[in-house]
Amino acid sequence: MLTGQNFQEIYLQCADCNQEFAFSVEEQEFYQQKGYTQPKRCASCRAQNRQSKSGGGGYSNAPKPRFDAVCDNCGVNTTVPFQPAQGKPVYCSDCYRSMK
């Protein structure tokens, strides 16, 4: 943990890319205020690590999975955006809208 109030810019070595990076006075003050330890990664490696853990964050453009089903009301073959459960009714879009 960081201690003291007279910070000076220091240089640390990134644990991922081994590049030296600056740990500014402002960053040190922020880290101390939050109770954080010194960073082990440079800013770009931290961002890359954060993105890989979170799956990239935000919304994905990947198509959502659809599941085949038969409408319990009209008998038409359809697809739904959820896994149909045994014993639970499933409706096509038209029947679902008409029931609302």
mmCIF file of C-alpha atoms in Angstrom:
data_model
loop_
_atom_site.group_PDB
_atom_site.id
_atom_site.type_symbol
_atom_site.label_atom_id
_atom_site.label_comp_id
_atom_site.label_asym_id
_atom_site.label_seq_id
_atom_site.Cartn_x
_atom_site.Cartn_y
_atom_site.Cartn_z
ATOM 1 C CA MET A 1 0.000 0.000 0.000
ATOM 2 C CA LEU A 2 1.148 3.556 -0.676
ATOM 3 C CA THR A 3 1.931 5.756 2.298
ATOM 4 C CA GLY A 4 2.933 9.371 2.834
ATOM 5 C CA GLN A 5 1.812 12.590 1.231
ATOM 6 C CA ASN A 6 4.941 13.663 -0.715
ATOM 7 C CA PHE A 7 4.586 11.651 -3.869
ATOM 8 C CA GLN A 8 6.936 11.835 -6.820
ATOM 9 C CA GLU A 9 6.380 10.323 -10.236
ATOM 10 C CA ILE A 10 7.804 6.814 -10.265
ATOM 11 C CA TYR A 11 8.302 4.244 -12.977
ATOM 12 C CA LEU A 12 7.048 0.685 -12.652
ATOM 13 C CA GLN A 13 7.517 -2.363 -14.864
ATOM 14 C CA CYS A 14 4.379 -3.921 -16.364
ATOM 15 C CA ALA A 15 3.872 -7.561 -15.309
ATOM 16 C CA ASP A 16 2.398 -8.417 -18.742
ATOM 17 C CA CYS A 17 4.435 -6.593 -21.394
ATOM 18 C CA ASN A 18 7.534 -5.769 -19.277
ATOM 19 C CA GLN A 19 7.455 -2.145 -20.456
ATOM 20 C CA GLU A 20 8.203 0.609 -17.980
ATOM 21 C CA PHE A 21 5.294 2.957 -17.290
ATOM 22 C CA ALA A 22 4.890 6.144 -15.269
ATOM 23 C CA PHE A 23 2.876 6.114 -12.050
ATOM 24 C CA SER A 24 2.072 9.814 -11.711
ATOM 25 C CA VAL A 25 1.652 11.808 -8.505
ATOM 26 C CA GLU A 26 -2.072 12.172 -9.269
ATOM 27 C CA GLU A 27 -2.464 8.418 -9.782
ATOM 28 C CA GLN A 28 -0.588 7.701 -6.553
ATOM 29 C CA GLU A 29 -2.848 10.081 -4.623
ATOM 30 C CA PHE A 30 -5.932 8.472 -6.163
ATOM 31 C CA TYR A 31 -4.694 4.948 -5.406
ATOM 32 C CA GLN A 32 -3.926 5.910 -1.796
ATOM 33 C CA GLN A 33 -7.329 7.578 -1.386
ATOM 34 C CA LYS A 34 -9.071 4.411 -2.626
ATOM 35 C CA GLY A 35 -6.815 2.088 -0.627
ATOM 36 C CA TYR A 36 -5.423 0.430 -3.771
ATOM 37 C CA THR A 37 -1.962 -1.082 -4.102
ATOM 38 C CA GLN A 38 0.425 0.008 -6.853
ATOM 39 C CA PRO A 39 -0.667 -1.135 -10.315
ATOM 40 C CA LYS A 40 1.100 -4.176 -11.737
ATOM 41 C CA ARG A 41 0.161 -3.468 -15.366
ATOM 42 C CA CYS A 42 0.481 -0.459 -17.661
ATOM 43 C CA ALA A 43 -2.711 1.311 -18.732
ATOM 44 C CA SER A 44 -2.994 -0.492 -22.083
ATOM 45 C CA CYS A 45 -2.465 -3.951 -20.525
ATOM 46 C CA ARG A 46 -4.987 -3.119 -17.761
ATOM 47 C CA ALA A 47 -7.545 -2.114 -20.394
ATOM 48 C CA GLN A 48 -6.868 -5.241 -22.453
ATOM 49 C CA ASN A 49 -7.095 -7.440 -19.343
ATOM 50 C CA ARG A 50 -10.355 -5.782 -18.260
ATOM 51 C CA GLN A 51 -11.883 -6.233 -21.717
ATOM 52 C CA SER A 52 -10.910 -9.900 -21.954
ATOM 53 C CA LYS A 53 -12.424 -10.663 -18.533
ATOM 54 C CA SER A 54 -15.670 -8.842 -19.196
ATOM 55 C CA GLY A 55 -16.273 -10.231 -22.622
ATOM 56 C CA GLY A 56 -15.721 -6.849 -24.187
ATOM 57 C CA GLY A 57 -18.487 -5.126 -22.342
ATOM 58 C CA GLY A 58 -21.510 -3.551 -23.924
ATOM 59 C CA TYR A 59 -23.893 -5.165 -26.324
ATOM 60 C CA SER A 60 -22.914 -7.807 -28.797
ATOM 61 C CA ASN A 61 -23.927 -7.850 -32.443
ATOM 62 C CA ALA A 62 -23.920 -11.639 -32.383
ATOM 63 C CA PRO A 63 -27.304 -13.184 -33.158
ATOM 64 C CA LYS A 64 -29.152 -14.492 -30.127
ATOM 65 C CA PRO A 65 -29.855 -18.234 -30.065
ATOM 66 C CA ARG A 66 -33.331 -19.335 -31.162
ATOM 67 C CA PHE A 67 -35.037 -22.615 -30.314
ATOM 68 C CA ASP A 68 -37.458 -24.652 -32.407
ATOM 69 C CA ALA A 69 -40.944 -25.076 -30.976
ATOM 70 C CA VAL A 70 -44.532 -25.849 -31.969
ATOM 71 C CA CYS A 71 -47.154 -23.258 -30.999
ATOM 72 C CA ASP A 72 -49.497 -24.719 -28.370
ATOM 73 C CA ASN A 73 -52.364 -22.593 -29.691
ATOM 74 C CA CYS A 74 -52.300 -22.998 -33.496
ATOM 75 C CA GLY A 75 -49.755 -25.841 -34.020
ATOM 76 C CA VAL A 76 -47.451 -23.912 -36.366
ATOM 77 C CA ASN A 77 -43.684 -24.570 -36.287
ATOM 78 C CA THR A 78 -41.883 -21.534 -34.898
ATOM 79 C CA THR A 79 -38.713 -20.423 -33.143
ATOM 80 C CA VAL A 80 -38.496 -18.709 -29.763
ATOM 81 C CA PRO A 81 -35.692 -16.806 -27.985
ATOM 82 C CA PHE A 82 -35.719 -19.153 -24.971
ATOM 83 C CA GLN A 83 -35.364 -22.863 -24.289
ATOM 84 C CA PRO A 84 -38.940 -24.232 -24.077
ATOM 85 C CA ALA A 85 -39.590 -25.977 -20.760
ATOM 86 C CA GLN A 86 -41.477 -29.260 -20.472
ATOM 87 C CA GLY A 87 -45.122 -28.670 -19.550
ATOM 88 C CA LYS A 88 -45.052 -24.915 -20.243
ATOM 89 C CA PRO A 89 -47.012 -23.559 -23.225
ATOM 90 C CA VAL A 90 -45.118 -21.974 -26.114
ATOM 91 C CA TYR A 91 -46.778 -19.622 -28.592
ATOM 92 C CA CYS A 92 -45.840 -18.276 -32.012
ATOM 93 C CA SER A 93 -45.500 -14.507 -32.372
ATOM 94 C CA ASP A 94 -49.021 -14.063 -33.784
ATOM 95 C CA CYS A 95 -50.732 -16.087 -31.036
ATOM 96 C CA TYR A 96 -48.643 -14.442 -28.335
ATOM 97 C CA ARG A 97 -49.614 -10.960 -29.589
ATOM 98 C CA SER A 98 -53.304 -11.906 -29.764
ATOM 99 C CA MET A 99 -53.251 -13.065 -26.121
ATOM 100 C CA LYS A 100 -51.871 -9.778 -24.782
#
